Coordinates of C-alpha atoms and ligand atoms in Angstrom, one line a residue:
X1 CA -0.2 -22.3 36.6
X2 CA -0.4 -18.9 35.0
X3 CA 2.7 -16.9 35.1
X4 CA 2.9 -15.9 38.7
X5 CA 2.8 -12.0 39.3
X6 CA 5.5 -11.7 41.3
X7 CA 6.9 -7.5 42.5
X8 CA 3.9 -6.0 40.6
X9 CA 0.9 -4.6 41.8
X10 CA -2.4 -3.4 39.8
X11 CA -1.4 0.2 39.8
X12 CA 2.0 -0.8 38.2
X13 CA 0.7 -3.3 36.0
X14 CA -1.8 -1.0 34.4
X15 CA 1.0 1.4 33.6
X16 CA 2.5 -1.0 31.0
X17 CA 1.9 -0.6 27.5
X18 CA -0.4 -3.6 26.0
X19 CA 2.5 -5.5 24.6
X20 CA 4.3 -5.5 28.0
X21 CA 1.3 -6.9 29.3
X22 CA 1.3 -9.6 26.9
X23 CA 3.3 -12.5 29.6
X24 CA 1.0 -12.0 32.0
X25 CA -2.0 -13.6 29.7
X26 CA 0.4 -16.6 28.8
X27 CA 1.5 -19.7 29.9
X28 CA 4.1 -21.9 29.8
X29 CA 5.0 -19.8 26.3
X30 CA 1.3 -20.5 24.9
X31 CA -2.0 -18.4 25.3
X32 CA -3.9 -18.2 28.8
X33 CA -6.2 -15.4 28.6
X34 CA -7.5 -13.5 25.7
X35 CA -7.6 -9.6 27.1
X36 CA -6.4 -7.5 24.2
X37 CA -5.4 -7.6 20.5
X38 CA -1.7 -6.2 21.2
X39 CA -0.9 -9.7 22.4
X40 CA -1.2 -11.5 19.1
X41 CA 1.5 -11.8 17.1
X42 CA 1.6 -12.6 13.8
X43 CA 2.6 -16.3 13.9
X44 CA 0.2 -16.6 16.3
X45 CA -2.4 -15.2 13.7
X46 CA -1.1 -17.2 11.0
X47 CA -1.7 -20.4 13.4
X48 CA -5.0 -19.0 14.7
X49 CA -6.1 -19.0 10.9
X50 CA -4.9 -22.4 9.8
X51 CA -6.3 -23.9 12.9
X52 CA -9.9 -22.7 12.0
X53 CA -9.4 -23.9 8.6
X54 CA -8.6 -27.5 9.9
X55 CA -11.4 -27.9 12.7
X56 CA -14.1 -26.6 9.8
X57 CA -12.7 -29.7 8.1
X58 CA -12.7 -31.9 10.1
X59 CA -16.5 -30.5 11.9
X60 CA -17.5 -32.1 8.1
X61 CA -18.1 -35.7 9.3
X62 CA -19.7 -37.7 12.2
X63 CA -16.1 -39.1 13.3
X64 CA -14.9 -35.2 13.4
X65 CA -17.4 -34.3 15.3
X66 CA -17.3 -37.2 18.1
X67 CA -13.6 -36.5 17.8
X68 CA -13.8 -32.4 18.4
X69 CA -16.4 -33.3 21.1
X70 CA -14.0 -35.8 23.5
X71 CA -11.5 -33.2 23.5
X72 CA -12.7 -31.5 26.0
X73 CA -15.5 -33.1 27.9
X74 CA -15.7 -32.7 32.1
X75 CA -14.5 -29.3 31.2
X76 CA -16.7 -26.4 32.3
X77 CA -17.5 -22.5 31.2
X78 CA -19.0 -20.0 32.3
X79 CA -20.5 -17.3 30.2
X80 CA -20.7 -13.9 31.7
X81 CA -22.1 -11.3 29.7
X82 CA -23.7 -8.4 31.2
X83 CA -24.1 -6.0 28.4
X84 CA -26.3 -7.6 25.5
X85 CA -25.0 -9.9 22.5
X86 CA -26.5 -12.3 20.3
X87 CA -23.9 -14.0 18.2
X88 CA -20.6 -13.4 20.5
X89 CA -22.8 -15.1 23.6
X90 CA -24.3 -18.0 21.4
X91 CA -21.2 -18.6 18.9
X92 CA -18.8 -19.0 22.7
X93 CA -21.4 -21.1 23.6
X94 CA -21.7 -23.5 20.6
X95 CA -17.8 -23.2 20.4
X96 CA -17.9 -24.6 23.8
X97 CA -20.5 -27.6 22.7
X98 CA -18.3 -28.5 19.4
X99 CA -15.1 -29.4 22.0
X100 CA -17.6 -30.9 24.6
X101 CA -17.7 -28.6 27.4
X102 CA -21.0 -27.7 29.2
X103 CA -21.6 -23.7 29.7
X104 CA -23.4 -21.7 32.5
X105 CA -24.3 -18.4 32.1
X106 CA -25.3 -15.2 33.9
X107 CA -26.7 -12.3 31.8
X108 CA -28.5 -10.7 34.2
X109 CA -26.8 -9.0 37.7
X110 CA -30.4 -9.2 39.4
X111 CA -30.4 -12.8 39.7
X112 CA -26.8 -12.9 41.0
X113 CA -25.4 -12.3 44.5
X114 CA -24.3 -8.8 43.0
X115 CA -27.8 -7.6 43.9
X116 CA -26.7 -8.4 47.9
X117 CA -24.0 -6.0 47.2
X118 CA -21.2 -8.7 46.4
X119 CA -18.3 -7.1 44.5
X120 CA -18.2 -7.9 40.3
X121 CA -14.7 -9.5 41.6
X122 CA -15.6 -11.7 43.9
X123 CA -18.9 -13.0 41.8
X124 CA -16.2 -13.7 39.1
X125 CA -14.3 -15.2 41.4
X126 CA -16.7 -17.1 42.4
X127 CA -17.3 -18.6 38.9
X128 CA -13.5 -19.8 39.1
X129 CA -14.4 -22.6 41.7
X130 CA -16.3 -23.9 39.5
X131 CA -15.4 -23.9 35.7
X132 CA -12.6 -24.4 33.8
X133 CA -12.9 -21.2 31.5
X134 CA -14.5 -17.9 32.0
X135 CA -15.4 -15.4 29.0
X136 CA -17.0 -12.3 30.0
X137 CA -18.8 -9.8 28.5
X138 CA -18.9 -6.2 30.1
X139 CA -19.3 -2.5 30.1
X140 CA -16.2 -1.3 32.2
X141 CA -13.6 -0.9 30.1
X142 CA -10.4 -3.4 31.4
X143 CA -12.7 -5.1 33.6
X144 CA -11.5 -8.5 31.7
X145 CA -8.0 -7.4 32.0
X146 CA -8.5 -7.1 35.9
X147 CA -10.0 -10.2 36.0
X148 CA -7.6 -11.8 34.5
X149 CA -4.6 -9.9 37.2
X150 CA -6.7 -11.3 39.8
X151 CA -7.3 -14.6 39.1
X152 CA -3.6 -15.1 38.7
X153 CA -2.9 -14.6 41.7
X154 CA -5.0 -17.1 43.3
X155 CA -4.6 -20.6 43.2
X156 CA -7.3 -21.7 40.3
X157 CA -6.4 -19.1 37.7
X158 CA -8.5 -20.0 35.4
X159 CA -8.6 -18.7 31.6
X160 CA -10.5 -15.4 30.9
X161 CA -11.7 -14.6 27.7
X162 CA -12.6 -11.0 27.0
X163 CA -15.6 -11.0 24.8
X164 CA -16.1 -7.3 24.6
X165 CA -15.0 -4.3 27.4
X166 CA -17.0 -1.2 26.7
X167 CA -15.7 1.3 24.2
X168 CA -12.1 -0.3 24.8
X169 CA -11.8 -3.7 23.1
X170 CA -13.5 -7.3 21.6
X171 CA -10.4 -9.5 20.7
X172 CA -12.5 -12.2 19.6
X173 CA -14.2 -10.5 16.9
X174 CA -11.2 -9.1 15.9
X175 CA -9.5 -12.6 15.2
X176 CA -12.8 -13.8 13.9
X177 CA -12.3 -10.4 11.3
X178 CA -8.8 -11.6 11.0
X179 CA -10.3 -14.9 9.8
X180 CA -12.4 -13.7 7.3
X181 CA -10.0 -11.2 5.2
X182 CA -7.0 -14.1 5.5
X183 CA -9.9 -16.6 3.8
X184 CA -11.0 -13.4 1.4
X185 CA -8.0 -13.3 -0.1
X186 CA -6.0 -16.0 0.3
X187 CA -5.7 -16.2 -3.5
X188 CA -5.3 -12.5 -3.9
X189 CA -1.9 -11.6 -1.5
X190 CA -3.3 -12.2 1.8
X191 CA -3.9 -9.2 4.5
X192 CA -0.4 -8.1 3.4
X193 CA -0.8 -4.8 1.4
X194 CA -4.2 -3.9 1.5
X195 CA -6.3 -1.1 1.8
X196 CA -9.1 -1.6 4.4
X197 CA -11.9 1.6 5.8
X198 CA -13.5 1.4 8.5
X199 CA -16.1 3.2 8.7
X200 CA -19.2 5.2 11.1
X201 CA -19.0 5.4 15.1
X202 CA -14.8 4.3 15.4
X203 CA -14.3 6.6 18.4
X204 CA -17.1 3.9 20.3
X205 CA -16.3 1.0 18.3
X206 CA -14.1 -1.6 20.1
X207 CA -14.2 -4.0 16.9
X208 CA -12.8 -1.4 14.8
X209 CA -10.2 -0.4 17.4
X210 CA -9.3 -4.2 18.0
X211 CA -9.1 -4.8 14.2
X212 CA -7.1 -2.3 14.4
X213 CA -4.3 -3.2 17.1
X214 CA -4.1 -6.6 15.1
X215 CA -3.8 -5.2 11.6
X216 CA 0.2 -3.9 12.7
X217 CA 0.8 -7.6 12.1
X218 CA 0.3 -7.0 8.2
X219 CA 3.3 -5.5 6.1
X220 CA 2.0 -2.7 4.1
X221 CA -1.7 -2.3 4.8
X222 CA -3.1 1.1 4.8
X223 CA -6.4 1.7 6.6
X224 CA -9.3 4.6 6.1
X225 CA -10.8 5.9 9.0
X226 CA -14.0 7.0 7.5
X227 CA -16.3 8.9 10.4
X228 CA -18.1 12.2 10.8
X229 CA -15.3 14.1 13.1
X230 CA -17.1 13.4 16.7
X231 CA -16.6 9.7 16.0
X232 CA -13.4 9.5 14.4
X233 CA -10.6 7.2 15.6
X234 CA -9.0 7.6 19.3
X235 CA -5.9 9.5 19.8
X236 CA -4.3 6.5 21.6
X237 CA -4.8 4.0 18.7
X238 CA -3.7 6.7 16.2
X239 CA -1.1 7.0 18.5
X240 CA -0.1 3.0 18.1
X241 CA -0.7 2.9 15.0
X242 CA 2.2 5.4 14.2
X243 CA 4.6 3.8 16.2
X244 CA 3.9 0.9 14.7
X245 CA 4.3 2.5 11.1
X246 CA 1.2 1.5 10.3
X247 CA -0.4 3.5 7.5
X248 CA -3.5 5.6 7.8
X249 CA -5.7 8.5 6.8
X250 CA -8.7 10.0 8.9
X251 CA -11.8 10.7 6.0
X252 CA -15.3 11.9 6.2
X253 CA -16.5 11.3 2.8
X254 CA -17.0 7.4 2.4
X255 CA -17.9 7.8 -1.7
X256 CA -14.6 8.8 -2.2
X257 CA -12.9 6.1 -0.3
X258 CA -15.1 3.0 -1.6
X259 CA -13.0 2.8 -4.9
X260 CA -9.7 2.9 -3.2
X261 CA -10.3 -0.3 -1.2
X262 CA -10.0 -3.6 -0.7
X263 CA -12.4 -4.1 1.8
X264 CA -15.2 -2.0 3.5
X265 CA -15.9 -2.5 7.5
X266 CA -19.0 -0.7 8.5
X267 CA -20.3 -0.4 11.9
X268 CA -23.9 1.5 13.5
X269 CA -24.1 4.4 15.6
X270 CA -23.2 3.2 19.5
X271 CA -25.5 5.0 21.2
X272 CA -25.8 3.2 24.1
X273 CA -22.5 5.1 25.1
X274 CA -24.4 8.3 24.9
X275 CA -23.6 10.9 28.0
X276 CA -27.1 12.9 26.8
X277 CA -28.2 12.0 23.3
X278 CA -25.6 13.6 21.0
X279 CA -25.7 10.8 18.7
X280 CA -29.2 12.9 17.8
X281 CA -27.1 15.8 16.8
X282 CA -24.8 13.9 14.4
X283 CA -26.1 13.5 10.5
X284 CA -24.6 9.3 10.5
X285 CA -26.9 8.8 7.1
X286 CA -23.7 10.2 5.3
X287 CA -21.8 7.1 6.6
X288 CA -24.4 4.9 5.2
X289 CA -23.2 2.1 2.2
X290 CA -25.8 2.9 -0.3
X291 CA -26.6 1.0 -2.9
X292 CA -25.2 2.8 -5.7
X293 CA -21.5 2.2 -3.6
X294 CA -21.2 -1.2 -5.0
X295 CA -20.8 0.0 -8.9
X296 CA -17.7 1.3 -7.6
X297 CA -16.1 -0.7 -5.1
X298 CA -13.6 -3.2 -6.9
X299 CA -14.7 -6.5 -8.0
X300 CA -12.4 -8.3 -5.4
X301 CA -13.3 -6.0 -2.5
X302 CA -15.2 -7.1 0.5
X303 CA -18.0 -5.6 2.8
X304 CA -17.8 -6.6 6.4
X305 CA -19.7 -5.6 9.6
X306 CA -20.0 -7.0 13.0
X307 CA -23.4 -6.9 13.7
X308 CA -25.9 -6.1 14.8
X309 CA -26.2 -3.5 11.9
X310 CA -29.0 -0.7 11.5
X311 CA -29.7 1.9 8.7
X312 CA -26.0 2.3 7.5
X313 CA -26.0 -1.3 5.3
X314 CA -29.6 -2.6 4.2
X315 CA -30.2 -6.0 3.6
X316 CA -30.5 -5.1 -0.1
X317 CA -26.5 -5.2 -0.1
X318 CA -26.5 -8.6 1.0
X319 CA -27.4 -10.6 -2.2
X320 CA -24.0 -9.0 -3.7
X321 CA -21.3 -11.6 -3.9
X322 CA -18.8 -9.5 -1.9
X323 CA -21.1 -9.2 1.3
X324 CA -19.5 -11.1 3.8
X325 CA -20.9 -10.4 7.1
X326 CA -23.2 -13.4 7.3
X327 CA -19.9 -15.5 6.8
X328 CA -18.5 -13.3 9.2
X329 CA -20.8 -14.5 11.8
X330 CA -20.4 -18.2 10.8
X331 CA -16.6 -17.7 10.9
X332 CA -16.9 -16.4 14.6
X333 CA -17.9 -19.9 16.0
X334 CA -14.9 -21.7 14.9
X335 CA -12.5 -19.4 15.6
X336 CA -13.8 -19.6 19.0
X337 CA -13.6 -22.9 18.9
X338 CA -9.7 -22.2 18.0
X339 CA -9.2 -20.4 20.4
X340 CA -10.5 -22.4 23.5
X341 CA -8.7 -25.4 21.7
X342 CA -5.5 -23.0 21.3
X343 CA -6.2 -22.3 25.7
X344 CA -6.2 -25.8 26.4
X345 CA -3.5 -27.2 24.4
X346 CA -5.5 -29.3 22.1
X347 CA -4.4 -27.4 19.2
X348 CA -1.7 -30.5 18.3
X349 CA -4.4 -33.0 18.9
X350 CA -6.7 -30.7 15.9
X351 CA -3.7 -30.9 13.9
X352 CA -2.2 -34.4 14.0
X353 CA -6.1 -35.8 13.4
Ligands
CP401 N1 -20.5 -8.6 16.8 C1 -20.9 -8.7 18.1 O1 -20.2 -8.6 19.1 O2 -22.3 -9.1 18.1 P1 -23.1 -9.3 19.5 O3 -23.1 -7.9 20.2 O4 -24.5 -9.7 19.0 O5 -22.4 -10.3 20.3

């Protein structure tokens, strides 16, 4: 059973600050739902990592695979995104196949019961009779989080995996960012102690912003927020960030921040959060990595970007050898695959195989 809500309400529980939150996504000491990056901590990163390195082994050979496979078979998820994806949807979905589970899906609210005027609660709760594991993709921001309250309260609380809350949050991709900079330079330091911009729409951007949150687990790292002044960073992760004496700097020229760092995360314009068109109004071409960037970024640096990507890094930066954001996208399937393992306590079977 999930931790049992006992003497707190919604309105109460929404009051406490993300870390307080933290025991209500656990169980029995171990991770139950995946709402937010303020509940990682940094052993829990560190085993996250090293987890992901081992399944990628062992995914290397037929037994490995039969063996990844019978972990969890006669389990069931269902995949609930209702705001559009490509690789989050399909990498949860083959993370789900590697460990043997079988996956529904609804993408589309006018072909459920929604559309008879069902409430988005009950149509998830719904899902929990039926599945083992629910990851949801959706445009209310904290709609995951609710989710989760709910479903602990009833008598299948099932695991809920936030794959992306509107302008608020997308913990996965932050652990699968996570995963990629440990692997960059695991023979140069680790995370520990660098210097990392983020760069374009951050006000909009819940990778950045759940990047972000996780990056307080590194000592010494100072982070560039590199964005025209409509999109720069939110007050409240500024805010965190500070009490968390985590280093940063708010910039609007990227050329002058490129040399300085040890890796670049871009992201495109989010317009779809538009209230009426302003994203027209704002000149994003100076947030751009043009090609003449990468005679001055350092030789170890890296360039990262969740994707989808528009005008601001053209595919004629992706032959250089410190373009990562195809391996990004690679990465993002096993440490999915992590993390359901990590949910359902097969993360000492992964290890001991
Ligand atoms: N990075 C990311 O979330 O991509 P999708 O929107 O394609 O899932």
């Amino acid at each position: 059973m999930a931790q049992v809500l006992k003497g707190i309400d919604w309105e109460t529980f929404q009051q406490l600050r993300g870390s307080e939150k933290k025991e209500y996504f656990t169980r029995d000491e171990g991770i139950f739902h995946i709402i937010m990056s303020q509940q990682f901590d940094r052993k829990l990163l560190d085993e996250i990592c090293e987890l992901t390195t081992k399944i990628r082994g062992i995914s290397k050979g037929n037994k490995g695979v039969a063996f990844l496979q019978s972990l969890l078979q006669g389990k069931r998820a269902m995949l609930y995104f209702v705001q559009p994806s490509t690789r989050t949807f399909l990498s949860f979905m083959a993370a789900c196949q590697v460990l043997g589970m079988q996956c529904s899906e609804v993408r589309d609210t006018t072909t459920s019961s929604e559309m008879k005027g069902e409430s988005q609660e009950d149509t998830v709760r719904t899902f929990s009779s039926y599945v083992d594991l629910i990851v949801m993709r959706h445009p209310q921001a904290g709609f995951a989080e609710r989710i989760a309250f709910l479903l602990n309260q009833t008598r299948r609380p099932v695991p809920v995996i936030n794959a992306g809350s509107g302008k608020d949050q997308h913990p996965s991709q932050a652990l699968l960012d996570i995963y990629t900079l440990h692997r960059s330079f695991e023979n140069y330091g680790g995370i520990d102690g660098k210097r990392i911009a983020f760069v374009g729409d951050l006000k909009r951007g819940r990778t950045v912003r759940s990047l972000a949150y996780l990056l307080r687990n590194y000592a010494d790292v100072k982070i560039y927020f590199v964005a025209p002044k409509e999109l720069q960073m939110g007050e409240d992760l500024k805010e965190y960030l500070q009490e968390q004496s985590v280093e940063f700097e708010e910039r609007g020229n990227l050329k002058e921040v490129i040399p300085k760092v040890d890796a670049v995360y871009m992201t495109r314009i989010q317009d779809e959060y538009d209230e009426a068109g302003e994203s027209k109004r704002i000149d994003y071409s100076a947030y751009y990595f043009k090609k003449e960037y990468l005679k001055i970024l350092p030789p170890n640096a890296i360039i990262m970007h969740p994707l989808p990507r528009r005008a601001e890094l053209p595919p004629e930066i992706d032959q250089d050898k410190r373009a990562i954001y195809w391996r990004q996208v690679r990465n993002g399937m096993w440490v999915r695959v992590s993390l359901i393992a990590q949910i359902f306590r097969k993360d000492k079977d992964i290890k001991d195989y």
